[in-house]
Short mmCIF file of C-alpha atoms in Angstrom, two decimals:
data_model
loop_
_atom_site.label_atom_id
_atom_site.label_comp_id
_atom_site.label_asym_id
_atom_site.label_seq_id
_atom_site.Cartn_x
_atom_site.Cartn_y
_atom_site.Cartn_z
CA MET A 15 -29.58 1.15 35.99
CA ALA A 16 -26.50 1.66 33.93
CA TYR A 17 -24.40 -1.25 33.93
CA ARG A 18 -22.34 -1.47 30.82
CA LEU A 19 -20.73 -4.41 29.36
CA ILE A 20 -17.49 -3.95 27.29
CA GLY A 21 -16.49 -6.90 25.27
CA THR A 22 -13.26 -6.43 23.41
CA GLU A 23 -11.34 -3.65 21.75
CA ILE A 24 -8.90 -4.85 19.16
CA SER A 25 -6.52 -2.15 18.21
CA GLU A 26 -4.31 -4.09 15.74
CA ASN A 27 -4.70 -6.30 12.75
CA ILE A 28 -5.34 -9.98 13.50
CA TYR A 29 -3.74 -12.76 11.04
CA VAL A 30 -4.27 -16.32 10.78
CA ASN A 31 -2.27 -18.05 13.43
CA ASP A 32 -2.05 -14.87 15.62
CA GLN A 33 -2.67 -15.35 19.34
CA PHE A 34 -4.34 -12.37 21.09
CA THR A 35 -5.99 -11.38 24.28
CA ILE A 36 -9.27 -9.86 25.23
CA THR A 37 -10.14 -8.61 28.50
CA PRO A 38 -13.84 -7.83 29.01
CA SER A 39 -15.08 -5.46 31.74
CA ILE A 40 -18.28 -4.14 33.29
CA THR A 41 -18.64 -0.52 34.47
CA TRP A 42 -21.74 0.90 36.43
CA GLU A 43 -23.08 4.01 38.15
CA SER A 44 -23.34 5.14 41.75
CA THR A 45 -27.06 4.26 41.79
CA ASP A 46 -26.27 0.63 40.91
CA ALA A 47 -25.24 -2.09 43.09
CA ASP A 48 -21.57 -2.79 43.25
CA ILE A 49 -20.25 -5.68 41.01
CA THR A 50 -19.18 -8.70 43.18
CA THR A 51 -16.62 -11.55 42.65
CA ASN A 52 -19.87 -13.67 41.79
CA ALA A 53 -20.16 -11.95 38.36
CA ARG A 54 -19.44 -14.01 35.27
CA ILE A 55 -19.05 -13.30 31.63
CA THR A 56 -19.70 -15.92 28.98
CA ILE A 57 -18.14 -15.71 25.72
CA SER A 58 -19.40 -17.69 22.79
CA GLN A 59 -18.60 -17.55 19.13
CA GLY A 60 -21.28 -16.55 16.58
CA GLN A 61 -19.29 -17.76 13.64
CA THR A 62 -17.19 -21.00 13.85
CA ASN A 63 -14.12 -22.05 12.32
CA THR A 64 -12.31 -18.37 12.52
CA ILE A 65 -11.05 -18.21 16.08
CA GLN A 66 -10.91 -20.45 18.85
CA PRO A 67 -9.86 -20.51 22.62
CA LEU A 68 -6.16 -21.01 23.09
CA PHE A 69 -6.32 -23.39 26.18
CA GLN A 70 -9.54 -25.33 25.49
CA SER A 71 -10.99 -26.91 22.35
CA SER A 72 -14.16 -24.88 21.83
CA PHE A 73 -16.28 -22.01 23.10
CA PRO A 74 -18.03 -21.05 25.40
CA LEU A 75 -15.52 -19.44 27.72
CA ILE A 76 -16.72 -18.47 31.17
CA LEU A 77 -14.68 -15.74 32.92
CA SER A 78 -14.86 -14.64 36.57
CA VAL A 79 -13.85 -11.16 37.83
CA ALA A 80 -10.05 -11.01 37.98
CA GLU A 81 -8.47 -10.99 41.45
CA ALA A 82 -8.42 -7.60 42.98
CA SER A 83 -9.75 -5.88 40.07
CA ILE A 84 -13.01 -4.56 41.23
CA ASP A 85 -12.46 -0.65 41.52
CA LYS A 86 -15.50 0.42 43.47
CA ILE A 87 -14.32 4.09 43.38
CA ASN A 88 -14.11 4.17 39.63
CA ARG A 89 -16.96 1.62 39.38
CA THR A 90 -15.15 -0.70 37.12
CA ALA A 91 -14.80 -4.64 37.16
CA ILE A 92 -12.12 -6.25 34.99
CA PHE A 93 -12.54 -9.68 34.10
CA ASN A 94 -9.95 -12.61 33.64
CA ARG A 95 -8.03 -12.52 30.19
CA ALA A 96 -9.20 -14.63 27.59
CA ARG A 97 -6.49 -15.89 25.24
CA LEU A 98 -7.75 -16.65 21.67
CA LYS A 99 -6.09 -17.91 18.37
CA ALA A 100 -7.08 -17.00 14.87
CA ILE A 101 -7.37 -20.11 12.70
CA ALA A 102 -8.97 -18.98 9.61
CA ALA A 103 -9.42 -15.66 7.55
CA GLY A 104 -13.00 -14.04 7.76
CA GLN A 105 -15.20 -12.26 10.19
CA ALA A 106 -15.37 -13.78 13.64
CA SER A 107 -18.36 -12.75 15.88
CA LEU A 108 -17.98 -13.03 19.73
CA ALA A 109 -21.22 -12.77 21.84
CA PHE A 110 -20.83 -11.60 25.53
CA THR A 111 -23.38 -12.38 28.17
CA THR A 112 -23.31 -11.78 31.96
CA SER A 113 -24.96 -13.10 35.01
CA SER A 114 -25.20 -11.11 38.29
CA PRO A 115 -26.09 -8.73 37.02
CA THR A 116 -27.96 -9.50 33.86
CA ILE A 117 -26.99 -7.11 31.07
CA SER A 118 -28.13 -7.39 27.46
CA GLN A 119 -25.93 -9.42 25.28
CA ILE A 120 -23.31 -7.46 23.17
CA THR A 121 -21.36 -8.59 19.99
CA SER A 122 -17.92 -7.85 18.94
CA ASN A 123 -16.67 -8.43 15.58
CA ILE A 124 -13.10 -9.47 14.81
CA THR A 125 -11.63 -9.45 11.21
CA VAL A 126 -9.06 -12.25 10.75
CA LEU A 127 -6.72 -11.54 7.89
CA PRO A 128 -4.81 -14.07 5.68
CA ALA A 129 -1.46 -14.82 7.17
CA ASP A 130 0.20 -14.02 3.69
CA THR A 131 -1.32 -10.63 3.52
CA LEU A 132 1.12 -8.49 1.47
CA ILE A 133 1.08 -4.77 0.75
CA THR A 134 2.52 -2.57 -2.01
CA SER A 135 2.86 1.14 -2.25
CA SER A 136 2.27 3.38 -5.13
CA GLY A 137 4.52 5.96 -3.55
CA LEU A 138 3.54 9.60 -3.39
CA SER A 139 1.89 10.86 -6.55
CA GLN A 140 4.21 13.74 -6.30
CA SER A 141 7.06 14.30 -3.75
CA SER A 142 7.04 18.19 -3.46
CA MET A 143 4.29 20.79 -3.66
CA GLN A 144 4.11 24.47 -3.13
CA VAL A 145 2.22 25.74 -0.26
CA ALA A 146 -1.36 26.94 -0.84
CA THR A 147 -2.62 30.45 -0.23
CA THR A 148 -5.42 29.21 2.02
CA ASP A 149 -5.89 26.62 4.65
CA ASP A 150 -9.19 25.14 3.75
CA LEU A 151 -8.47 23.30 0.50
CA THR A 152 -9.96 19.63 0.11
CA PRO A 153 -9.38 16.85 -2.48
CA SER A 154 -12.38 18.25 -4.40
CA THR A 155 -11.10 21.95 -4.41
CA ALA A 156 -7.44 21.59 -4.67
CA THR A 157 -5.71 21.31 -8.17
CA ALA A 158 -3.74 18.38 -9.26
CA ASP A 159 -0.44 19.98 -8.22
CA GLN A 160 -1.90 20.95 -4.56
CA LYS A 161 -2.41 17.37 -3.62
CA SER A 162 -0.35 14.16 -3.38
CA THR A 163 -1.87 10.68 -3.15
CA ILE A 164 -0.60 7.34 -1.62
CA VAL A 165 -2.42 4.14 -2.62
CA ILE A 166 -1.57 0.99 -0.41
CA THR A 167 -2.77 -2.29 -2.00
CA ALA A 168 -3.19 -5.42 0.09
CA THR A 169 -3.40 -8.82 -1.51
CA SER A 170 -3.37 -12.55 -0.45
CA GLY A 171 -2.42 -14.87 -3.30
CA GLY A 172 -3.13 -12.34 -5.83
CA ALA A 173 -6.70 -11.58 -4.42
CA PRO A 174 -7.45 -8.29 -2.75
CA VAL A 175 -7.71 -8.10 1.11
CA SER A 176 -10.29 -5.88 2.46
CA ASN A 177 -10.54 -4.50 5.97
CA LEU A 178 -6.93 -4.35 6.70
CA GLU A 179 -6.14 -1.47 9.00
CA VAL A 180 -3.34 0.55 7.36
CA THR A 181 -1.55 2.85 9.67
CA PHE A 182 0.16 5.90 8.17
CA THR A 183 2.56 7.72 10.40
CA ILE A 184 3.55 11.28 9.32
CA ARG A 185 6.60 12.93 10.92
CA ASP A 186 6.40 16.53 10.59
CA SER A 187 9.34 19.09 10.57
CA ASN A 188 6.99 21.40 12.52
CA LEU A 189 6.73 20.47 16.17
CA VAL A 190 4.12 23.07 16.98
CA SER A 191 0.73 21.21 16.59
CA ASN A 192 -1.20 24.25 15.12
CA ARG A 193 1.58 24.42 12.39
CA ARG A 194 1.29 21.09 10.74
CA GLY A 195 2.20 20.76 7.03
CA GLY A 196 -0.66 19.64 4.86
CA ARG A 197 -4.15 18.58 5.44
CA ILE A 198 -4.83 14.70 5.45
CA PHE A 199 -7.88 13.05 3.87
CA ASP A 200 -9.36 9.55 3.28
CA PRO A 201 -11.18 9.71 0.04
CA ASN A 202 -13.21 6.59 0.84
CA SER A 203 -14.37 7.95 4.27
CA THR A 204 -18.10 6.97 4.86
CA ASP A 205 -18.38 10.07 7.04
CA ASP A 206 -17.29 12.94 4.74
CA PRO A 207 -14.29 12.46 2.32
CA ASN A 208 -13.72 16.24 2.29
CA ARG A 209 -13.35 16.38 6.05
CA PRO A 210 -9.69 16.29 7.07
CA LEU A 211 -8.58 13.43 9.42
CA SER A 212 -7.41 14.60 12.94
CA GLY A 213 -4.98 11.91 13.45
CA VAL A 214 -3.50 10.65 16.69
CA ALA A 215 -0.31 12.13 18.27
CA SER A 216 2.40 9.36 18.15
CA GLY A 217 5.57 11.14 19.22
CA LEU A 218 7.06 14.60 18.94
CA GLY A 219 5.86 16.01 15.63
CA SER A 220 4.25 12.76 14.56
CA ARG A 221 0.71 12.00 13.81
CA SER A 222 -0.85 8.47 12.94
CA PHE A 223 -3.85 7.88 10.63
CA LYS A 224 -5.62 4.69 10.33
CA VAL A 225 -7.37 3.79 6.98
CA LYS A 226 -9.02 0.51 6.08
CA THR A 227 -8.63 -1.20 2.68
CA GLN A 228 -11.84 -1.44 0.58
CA ALA A 229 -13.20 -4.15 -1.28
CA ASP A 230 -10.60 -3.71 -3.96
CA GLY A 231 -7.79 -4.11 -1.29
CA LYS A 232 -6.77 -0.44 -1.59
CA ALA A 233 -6.36 2.15 1.32
CA THR A 234 -5.77 5.65 -0.06
CA LEU A 235 -4.51 8.80 1.83
CA ILE A 236 -4.48 12.21 0.05
CA ILE A 237 -2.23 15.07 1.43
CA VAL A 238 -3.60 18.47 0.36
CA ALA A 239 -1.28 21.56 0.56
CA ASN A 240 -2.02 24.28 3.12
CA THR A 241 -0.12 27.48 3.88
CA THR A 242 2.58 25.79 6.12
CA PRO A 243 5.93 24.80 4.52
CA ALA A 244 7.03 21.59 5.90
CA PHE A 245 9.01 18.22 5.33
CA LEU A 246 6.84 15.30 5.91
CA ASP A 247 8.49 11.74 6.32
CA ILE A 248 5.68 9.07 5.74
CA SER A 249 5.80 5.49 6.93
CA VAL A 250 3.25 2.67 6.52
CA ASP A 251 2.51 -0.28 8.86
CA ALA A 252 0.10 -3.14 7.68
CA GLY A 253 0.26 -6.51 6.19
CA THR A 254 3.26 -8.80 6.89
CA ASN A 255 5.97 -6.85 4.92
CA GLY A 256 7.20 -3.37 4.89
CA VAL A 257 7.32 -0.70 2.15
CA PRO A 258 9.64 2.19 1.63
CA THR A 259 8.99 5.49 3.52
CA MET A 260 8.13 8.44 1.54
CA GLN A 261 9.02 12.05 1.81
CA LEU A 262 6.88 15.12 0.81
CA TYR A 263 8.20 18.75 0.71
CA LEU A 264 5.81 21.57 1.14
CA TYR A 265 7.64 24.54 0.22
CA ASP A 266 6.99 28.30 -0.25
CA ASN A 267 8.49 29.21 -3.81
CA SER A 268 7.81 32.93 -3.06
CA VAL A 269 10.39 32.97 -0.17
CA ILE A 270 13.87 33.51 -1.24
CA ARG A 271 16.58 33.84 1.50
CA PRO A 272 20.37 35.03 0.91
CA GLN A 273 21.81 31.61 1.06
CA SER A 274 24.03 30.80 -1.91
CA ALA A 275 22.44 28.74 -4.64
CA PRO A 276 23.21 24.92 -5.08
CA GLN A 277 25.79 24.10 -7.90
CA PRO A 278 25.18 21.07 -10.08
CA LEU A 279 28.50 19.15 -10.49
CA LEU A 280 28.14 17.76 -14.04
CA PRO A 281 30.80 17.48 -16.94
CA ARG A 282 30.92 20.33 -19.40
CA ASN A 283 31.17 20.04 -23.12
CA SER A 284 33.46 22.00 -25.54
CA GLN A 285 31.17 25.06 -25.35
CA GLY A 286 31.54 25.19 -21.69
CA ASN A 287 27.72 24.13 -21.08
CA TYR A 288 26.64 21.19 -18.73
CA ASP A 289 26.49 17.86 -20.42
CA ALA A 290 25.00 14.65 -18.93
CA THR A 291 25.60 12.62 -21.95
CA SER A 292 28.55 10.82 -20.48
CA VAL A 293 27.10 10.39 -17.05
CA THR A 294 26.47 6.57 -16.46
CA GLY A 295 24.76 6.62 -13.29
CA SER A 296 21.13 7.56 -12.37
CA THR A 297 22.21 10.40 -10.20
CA PHE A 298 24.63 13.47 -10.27
CA SER A 299 26.24 15.36 -7.39
CA VAL A 300 25.30 18.92 -6.24
CA ALA A 301 27.40 21.14 -4.08
CA LEU A 302 25.80 22.96 -1.32
CA ASN A 303 28.28 25.51 -0.15
CA ASP A 304 28.22 28.24 2.54
CA VAL A 305 25.01 26.93 4.04
CA PRO A 306 24.34 28.63 7.36
CA LEU A 307 23.02 25.84 9.68
CA GLN A 308 21.98 25.25 13.11
CA ASP A 309 22.41 21.88 14.77
CA ALA A 310 18.75 20.89 14.51
CA ASP A 311 18.19 21.95 10.93
CA PHE A 312 17.68 19.71 7.93
CA VAL A 313 18.15 20.55 4.19
CA GLY A 314 16.00 19.35 1.16
CA LEU A 315 17.03 19.69 -2.41
CA ILE A 316 14.43 20.63 -5.10
CA LEU A 317 15.06 20.23 -8.77
CA ASN A 318 12.33 21.29 -11.30
CA ASP A 319 9.81 21.20 -8.45
CA LYS A 320 10.70 17.56 -7.49
CA PHE A 321 12.18 16.48 -4.24
CA GLN A 322 15.63 15.00 -4.62
CA THR A 323 17.35 14.24 -1.10
CA GLN A 324 17.38 15.35 2.52
CA LEU A 325 20.54 16.19 4.46
CA VAL A 326 21.07 16.60 8.15
CA PRO A 327 23.86 18.62 9.79
CA SER A 328 26.12 15.76 10.42
CA GLU A 329 26.43 15.40 6.61
CA PHE A 330 27.98 18.91 6.30
CA THR A 331 31.55 19.85 7.12
CA PRO A 332 32.97 20.87 9.33
CA PHE A 333 31.00 19.31 11.98
CA PRO A 334 29.87 19.42 14.94
CA ILE A 335 28.16 22.67 14.30
CA ASN A 336 28.48 25.23 17.18
CA ASN A 337 27.62 28.45 15.57
CA LEU A 338 26.08 29.96 12.37
CA ASN A 339 29.38 29.64 10.30
CA PRO A 340 28.52 28.31 6.81
CA ARG A 341 28.88 24.67 6.20
CA ASN A 342 29.42 22.59 2.96
CA ALA A 343 28.00 19.38 1.73
CA ARG A 344 27.34 17.18 -1.31
CA ALA A 345 23.88 16.14 -2.28
CA THR A 346 22.52 13.95 -5.17
CA ALA A 347 19.92 14.73 -7.72
CA ASN A 348 18.24 12.58 -10.29
CA ILE A 349 19.32 12.53 -13.96
CA SER A 350 15.69 11.70 -14.97
CA ASP A 351 14.44 14.82 -13.37
CA LEU A 352 16.57 17.10 -15.55
CA VAL A 353 15.11 18.89 -18.58
CA GLY A 354 17.56 18.07 -21.33
CA ASN A 355 18.05 19.14 -24.86
CA ASN A 356 19.13 22.58 -23.27
CA GLY A 357 15.83 23.09 -21.63
CA GLN A 358 15.57 25.34 -18.61
CA ASN A 359 16.28 23.61 -15.19
CA VAL A 360 15.63 25.31 -11.84
CA MET A 361 17.43 24.10 -8.65
CA PHE A 362 17.16 25.32 -5.05
CA TYR A 363 17.34 23.92 -1.38
CA SER A 364 15.22 24.62 1.65
CA ILE A 365 16.35 24.53 5.20
CA GLY A 366 13.82 23.49 7.86
CA ARG A 367 14.36 25.26 11.12
CA GLN A 368 11.98 24.86 14.09
CA GLY A 369 8.84 24.78 11.96
CA ASN A 370 10.02 27.37 9.53
CA MET A 371 11.32 26.59 5.84
CA PHE A 372 13.94 28.96 4.31
CA ASN A 373 14.78 28.71 0.54
CA SER A 374 18.02 29.27 -1.02
CA GLN A 375 18.74 31.33 -4.09
CA ARG A 376 17.85 29.46 -7.36
CA THR A 377 20.28 27.96 -9.78
CA GLN A 378 19.04 28.11 -13.44
CA PHE A 379 20.77 26.12 -15.91
CA THR A 380 20.67 24.09 -19.22
CA VAL A 381 22.01 20.71 -19.82
CA ALA A 382 22.68 18.64 -22.78
CA THR A 383 21.61 14.85 -22.33
CA GLY A 384 21.80 11.85 -24.37
CA PRO A 385 18.79 10.14 -26.05
CA THR A 386 16.40 8.65 -23.46
CA PRO A 387 15.85 4.99 -23.99
CA PRO A 388 12.41 4.10 -25.22
CA PRO A 389 9.90 2.92 -22.62
CA LYS A 390 9.37 -0.80 -22.34
CA PRO A 391 6.62 -2.90 -20.79
CA THR A 392 7.35 -4.25 -17.23
CA LEU A 393 4.28 -6.20 -16.32
CA GLU A 394 2.97 -7.69 -19.59
CA ASN A 395 -0.34 -8.84 -17.82
CA VAL A 396 -2.85 -7.65 -20.39
CA GLY A 397 -3.44 -7.84 -24.11
CA PRO A 398 -2.35 -8.29 -26.79
CA PHE A 399 -3.97 -5.79 -29.07
CA VAL A 400 -6.93 -7.35 -31.04
CA GLN A 401 -5.36 -5.45 -34.07
CA PRO A 402 -2.90 -4.91 -35.61
CA ASP A 403 -0.86 -8.13 -34.87
CA GLY A 404 2.37 -7.12 -36.30
CA GLY A 405 3.64 -6.77 -39.97
CA VAL A 406 5.57 -3.90 -41.81
CA ILE A 407 4.46 -0.35 -41.58
CA ASN A 408 5.36 1.26 -44.85
CA LEU A 409 4.01 4.05 -47.08
CA ARG A 410 1.84 1.61 -48.99
CA SER A 411 0.12 0.40 -45.74
CA LEU A 412 -0.54 4.07 -44.75
CA GLU A 413 -1.53 5.34 -48.22
CA GLY A 414 -5.05 6.62 -48.31
CA SER A 415 -5.68 5.84 -44.66
CA ASN A 416 -6.54 8.01 -41.73
CA GLY A 417 -3.88 6.24 -39.75
CA ILE A 418 -3.77 2.97 -37.75
CA ASP A 419 -6.63 1.89 -35.58
CA PHE A 420 -5.29 0.04 -32.49
CA ILE A 421 -8.03 -2.09 -30.89
CA VAL A 422 -7.52 -2.79 -27.10
CA PRO A 423 -9.52 -5.64 -25.53
CA VAL A 424 -10.62 -3.73 -22.44
CA GLY A 425 -13.22 -6.27 -21.38
CA ALA A 426 -10.91 -9.22 -21.49
CA ASP A 427 -8.24 -7.12 -19.80
CA ALA A 428 -10.51 -6.24 -16.96
CA THR A 429 -11.24 -9.97 -16.39
CA LYS A 430 -7.46 -10.77 -16.26
CA LEU A 431 -6.75 -7.96 -13.84
CA GLN A 432 -9.77 -8.87 -11.72
CA ASN A 433 -8.53 -12.46 -11.52
CA SER A 434 -5.20 -11.01 -10.08
CA GLY A 435 -6.79 -8.79 -7.68
CA THR A 436 -6.85 -5.44 -9.46
CA THR A 437 -10.15 -3.69 -10.59
CA LEU A 438 -10.31 -1.82 -13.95
CA THR A 439 -12.67 1.15 -13.95
CA THR A 440 -13.74 3.90 -16.20
CA THR A 441 -11.78 6.43 -14.14
CA ASN A 442 -8.58 4.65 -15.58
CA ILE A 443 -6.81 5.66 -18.93
CA ILE A 444 -5.23 3.76 -21.77
CA ARG A 445 -1.89 4.94 -22.80
CA ILE A 446 -0.35 3.75 -26.01
CA PHE A 447 3.48 4.12 -26.36
CA VAL A 448 4.83 4.40 -29.93
CA SER A 449 8.63 4.17 -30.32
CA LEU A 450 9.94 4.63 -33.80
CA ARG A 451 13.57 4.34 -35.00
CA GLY A 452 14.98 4.74 -38.52
CA ASP A 453 16.64 6.95 -41.09
CA ASP A 454 15.14 10.17 -42.04
CA SER A 455 15.01 11.76 -45.54
CA ASN A 456 18.56 12.82 -45.10
CA GLY A 457 19.84 9.44 -44.09
CA GLN A 458 20.23 10.47 -40.59
CA PHE A 459 19.27 7.97 -37.97
CA ARG A 460 16.66 9.18 -35.45
CA GLU A 461 14.45 7.85 -32.74
CA LEU A 462 11.13 9.08 -31.56
CA THR A 463 8.78 8.05 -28.71
CA LYS A 464 5.27 9.43 -28.16
CA PHE A 465 2.23 8.49 -26.23
CA PHE A 466 -1.48 8.64 -26.90
CA ASP A 467 -4.16 8.57 -24.03
CA GLN A 468 -7.83 7.61 -24.01
CA GLN A 469 -10.24 7.40 -21.08
CA VAL A 470 -11.53 3.85 -20.48
CA THR A 471 -15.18 3.98 -21.45
CA ASN A 472 -16.59 0.39 -20.99
CA VAL A 473 -15.01 -2.56 -18.98
CA SER A 474 -17.81 -5.07 -19.61
CA ASN A 475 -17.14 -8.57 -20.90
CA GLY A 476 -16.15 -8.43 -24.50
CA ALA A 477 -15.77 -4.60 -24.57
CA GLU A 478 -13.17 -3.23 -27.04
CA GLN A 479 -11.88 0.17 -27.38
CA THR A 480 -10.31 1.69 -30.64
CA ILE A 481 -7.64 4.28 -30.62
CA ASN A 482 -6.55 5.83 -33.83
CA ILE A 483 -3.18 7.16 -34.39
CA PRO A 484 -2.77 9.44 -37.38
CA ALA A 485 -0.56 8.37 -40.43
CA ASP A 486 1.68 11.40 -40.08
CA GLU A 487 2.93 10.02 -36.74
CA PHE A 488 4.54 7.16 -38.58
CA ILE A 489 6.18 9.16 -41.65
CA GLY A 490 9.93 9.62 -41.83
CA PHE A 491 11.41 6.37 -40.78
CA GLY A 492 13.29 3.84 -42.86
CA PRO A 493 13.95 2.13 -45.23
CA THR A 494 13.48 -1.23 -43.77
CA ASN A 495 16.95 -2.64 -42.54
CA PRO A 496 17.33 -6.26 -42.56
CA ALA A 497 19.56 -5.88 -39.44
CA GLY A 498 16.56 -4.62 -37.62
CA GLY A 499 17.87 -1.10 -37.13
CA ASN A 500 14.55 0.48 -38.67
CA THR A 501 11.77 -0.67 -36.31
CA TYR A 502 8.70 0.18 -34.31
CA SER A 503 7.76 -0.82 -30.83
CA ILE A 504 4.15 -0.35 -29.71
CA PHE A 505 2.45 -1.39 -26.51
CA TYR A 506 -0.27 0.06 -24.11
CA GLN A 507 -0.75 0.63 -20.32
CA TYR A 508 -3.45 1.05 -18.06
CA LEU A 509 -2.86 4.02 -15.77
CA PRO A 510 -4.82 5.34 -12.67
CA SER A 511 -6.24 8.40 -14.18
CA SER A 512 -5.31 11.35 -16.56
CA THR A 513 -3.49 13.02 -13.68
CA ILE A 514 -2.21 10.13 -11.72
CA PHE A 515 0.27 7.92 -13.56
CA THR A 516 1.52 5.51 -10.87
CA PRO A 517 1.32 2.71 -10.39
CA VAL A 518 0.94 1.06 -13.67
CA ILE A 519 -2.14 -1.05 -13.48
CA GLY A 520 -1.26 -3.33 -16.36
CA ASP A 521 0.62 -3.39 -19.78
CA SER A 522 0.79 -5.53 -22.69
CA LYS A 523 3.68 -7.17 -24.50
CA ALA A 524 5.19 -4.76 -27.10
CA LEU A 525 4.24 -5.15 -30.87
CA ILE A 526 7.53 -5.04 -32.75
CA GLY A 527 8.26 -4.92 -36.38
CA PRO A 528 9.95 -3.18 -39.37
CA ILE A 529 9.18 0.37 -40.41
CA SER A 530 9.73 1.90 -43.96
CA THR A 531 8.14 5.32 -44.22
CA SER A 532 10.95 7.57 -45.23
CA LEU A 533 9.86 10.14 -48.00
CA ALA A 534 13.37 10.23 -49.50
#
């Protein structure tokens, strides 16, 4: 005999107060007696106070075969629907038993998630990558610049939410299924974290990947470069809120086509060089001239190997496009992605066409920029330093020393972060930012910001970590100005790793005081 009882298949996340439907069924083989309308399925709850029937006060529920739902040709019997309601977060266990025929009991587990489950996104660890020279890279064999990571964190009231199914939908510029850009991995896969996920087709050029959050509330997806250039548009569905879509360009840096190079539209100084000092916004315009487009193309702008913006044909003039005559448009690029102080910048655009990517010529240019404002803490959810706790930094305090020891209360910080749903581990790093401003030996005012990294070594209760910053790093600022013009600002952050710097896990309040270390 081969009767088979199928309890329930829940394909979406269930939250507290959700109403949902289950429809159990029985299948059988040709050697079995046909199911009749006398068949019954009894549903009982193995765990209480999680779900309940919608139209009666308690379990069990007894279901008969739904009217006209016995398919003797395909040997399937569908039972009446059971409407249920989730009433509390946790694991619900439903037991299914039958009579006529008698089949062994089966159990279906349903995760009920908190009604206020919220998600946050780290964004992509990098938004553009060069294609690889092989199609078999994995997270273990790819270098840091050959993979981009997305971390989705689910919380409820600050506590992590596990078992939330996060759906990543990746829309690929390549519509041919065997020319997909990138390989997709779940690093927490219990099967093999180095085996790529196959995904499910969810529309023309789209694939969906489902990843569950772990005990720390995090679901991670890694995209590893392959040999196929592509533009990937990535959206996330989970929780009770949305997060911004993300874009990843996989481009072939070795392919250069005869399209004209993009032109930055920046002010010029008296020497005729680009100068962004007077630019007040966060972006600047870029002219894309004489671009040979077809009506299904798209264009992505790359500055210093970082994706800037995407344009479609309707954003070019003249439009509509009815031939390959060149078109013109204005794109935008980020001031923050420029290499300032007359360093070398490289900009180009890439045209996506029917699964192929064509790069323009490159524009190489230098630009003068104004001083970058020093970084500031944004979370202030850890710390402060155990020592120092303030005071003047001057030549006397540095005399005869090897520098200043900054003691970080890692154990206490780990407890604070755990209480807010974040786990600090020894894979994370501590980064101390030191921002100094004051007069140099020539009386010229200057500003300097540096950072110093150290791997987290111990997160146990009471653990502390000492990071020494050499005395030389503090020399040449001052004298102390009563107006506060000669100051130091020092704080620390916890970051994911030595190669992944977002999102910030935690940062301390800044330690601020006067500095007087000029040798004049």
